[in-house]
PDB file of C-alpha atoms in Angstrom:
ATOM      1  CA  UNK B   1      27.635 -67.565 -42.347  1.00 60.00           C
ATOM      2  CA  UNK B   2      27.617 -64.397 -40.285  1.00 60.00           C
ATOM      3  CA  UNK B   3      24.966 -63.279 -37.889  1.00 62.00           C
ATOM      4  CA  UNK B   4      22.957 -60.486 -38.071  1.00 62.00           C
ATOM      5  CA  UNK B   5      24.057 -59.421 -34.290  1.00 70.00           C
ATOM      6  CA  UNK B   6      27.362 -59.936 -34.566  1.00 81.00           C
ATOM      7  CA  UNK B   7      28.937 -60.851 -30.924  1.00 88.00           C
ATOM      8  CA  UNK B   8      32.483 -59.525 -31.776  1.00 92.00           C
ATOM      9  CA  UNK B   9      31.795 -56.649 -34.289  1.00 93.00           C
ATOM     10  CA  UNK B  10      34.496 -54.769 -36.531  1.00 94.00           C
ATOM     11  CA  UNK B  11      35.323 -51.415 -34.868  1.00 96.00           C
ATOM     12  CA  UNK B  12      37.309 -48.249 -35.628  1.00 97.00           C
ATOM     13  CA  UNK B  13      39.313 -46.962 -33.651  1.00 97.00           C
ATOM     14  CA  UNK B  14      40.127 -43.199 -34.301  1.00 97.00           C
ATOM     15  CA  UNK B  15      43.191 -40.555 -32.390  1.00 97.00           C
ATOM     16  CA  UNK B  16      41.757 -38.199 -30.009  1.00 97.00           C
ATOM     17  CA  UNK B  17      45.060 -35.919 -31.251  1.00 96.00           C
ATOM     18  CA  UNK B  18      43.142 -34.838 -34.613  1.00 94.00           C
ATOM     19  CA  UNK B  19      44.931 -36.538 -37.136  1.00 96.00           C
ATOM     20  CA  UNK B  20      42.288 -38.562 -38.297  1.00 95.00           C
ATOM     21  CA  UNK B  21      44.687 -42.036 -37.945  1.00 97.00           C
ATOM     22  CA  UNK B  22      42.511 -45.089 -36.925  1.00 97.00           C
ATOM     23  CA  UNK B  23      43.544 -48.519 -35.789  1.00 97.00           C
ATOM     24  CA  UNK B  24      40.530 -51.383 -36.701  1.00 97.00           C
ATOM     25  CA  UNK B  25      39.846 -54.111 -34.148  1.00 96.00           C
ATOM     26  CA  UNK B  26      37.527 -56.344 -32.502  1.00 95.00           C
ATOM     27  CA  UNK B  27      35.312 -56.284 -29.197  1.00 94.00           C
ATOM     28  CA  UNK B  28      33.454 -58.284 -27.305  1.00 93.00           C
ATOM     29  CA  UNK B  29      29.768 -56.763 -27.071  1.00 92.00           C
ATOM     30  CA  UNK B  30      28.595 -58.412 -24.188  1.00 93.00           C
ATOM     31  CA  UNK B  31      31.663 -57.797 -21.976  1.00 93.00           C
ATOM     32  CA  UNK B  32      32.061 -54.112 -23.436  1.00 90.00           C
ATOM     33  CA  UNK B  33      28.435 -53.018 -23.981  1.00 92.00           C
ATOM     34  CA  UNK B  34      30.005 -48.835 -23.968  1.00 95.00           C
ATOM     35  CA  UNK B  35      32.358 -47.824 -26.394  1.00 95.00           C
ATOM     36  CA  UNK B  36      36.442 -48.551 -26.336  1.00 95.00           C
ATOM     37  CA  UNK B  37      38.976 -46.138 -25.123  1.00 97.00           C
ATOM     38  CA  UNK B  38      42.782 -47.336 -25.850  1.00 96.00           C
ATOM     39  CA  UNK B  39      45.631 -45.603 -25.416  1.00 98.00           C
ATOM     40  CA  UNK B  40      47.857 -46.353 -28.496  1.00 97.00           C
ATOM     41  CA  UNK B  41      50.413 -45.598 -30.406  1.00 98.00           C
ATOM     42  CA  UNK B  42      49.796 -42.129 -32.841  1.00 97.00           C
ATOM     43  CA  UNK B  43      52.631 -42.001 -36.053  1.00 97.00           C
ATOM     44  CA  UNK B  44      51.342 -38.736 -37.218  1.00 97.00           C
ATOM     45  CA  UNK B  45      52.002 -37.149 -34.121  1.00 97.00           C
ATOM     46  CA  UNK B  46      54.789 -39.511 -32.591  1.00 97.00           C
ATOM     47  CA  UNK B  47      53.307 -39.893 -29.088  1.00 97.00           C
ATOM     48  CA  UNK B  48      50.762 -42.355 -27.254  1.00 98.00           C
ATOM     49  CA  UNK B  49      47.545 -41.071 -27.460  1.00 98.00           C
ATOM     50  CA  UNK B  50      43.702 -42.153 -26.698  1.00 98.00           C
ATOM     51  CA  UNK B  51      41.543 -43.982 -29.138  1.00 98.00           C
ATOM     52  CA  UNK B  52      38.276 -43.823 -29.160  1.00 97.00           C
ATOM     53  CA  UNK B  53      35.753 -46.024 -30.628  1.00 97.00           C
ATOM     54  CA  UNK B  54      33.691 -44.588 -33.399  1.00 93.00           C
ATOM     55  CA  UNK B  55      30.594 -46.064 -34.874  1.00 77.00           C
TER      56      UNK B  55
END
């Protein structure tokens, strides 16, 4: 069974580039209280690119 609060939710992550391509991962809550910013991979646009976490 799942809790309620999870302690490492689902998140989206979506391109800062405008694209509208997301990776999906998992955080840690407690250590990252504030929301994710990776710098990934984008295909659309064929560069590395920041991520941001959307809710």
């Amino acid at each position: 069974m799942a809790k309620t609060q999870d302690v490492r939710p689902v998140i989206k992550l979506r391109s800062t580039a405008g694209t509208g391509y997301t990776y999906v991962t998992r955080k840690n809550r407690r250590n990252d209280p504030e929301r994710m910013v990776l710098r990934k991979f984008d295909p659309v646009v064929r560069r590395h690119v920041d991520f941001r976490e959307e809710r």
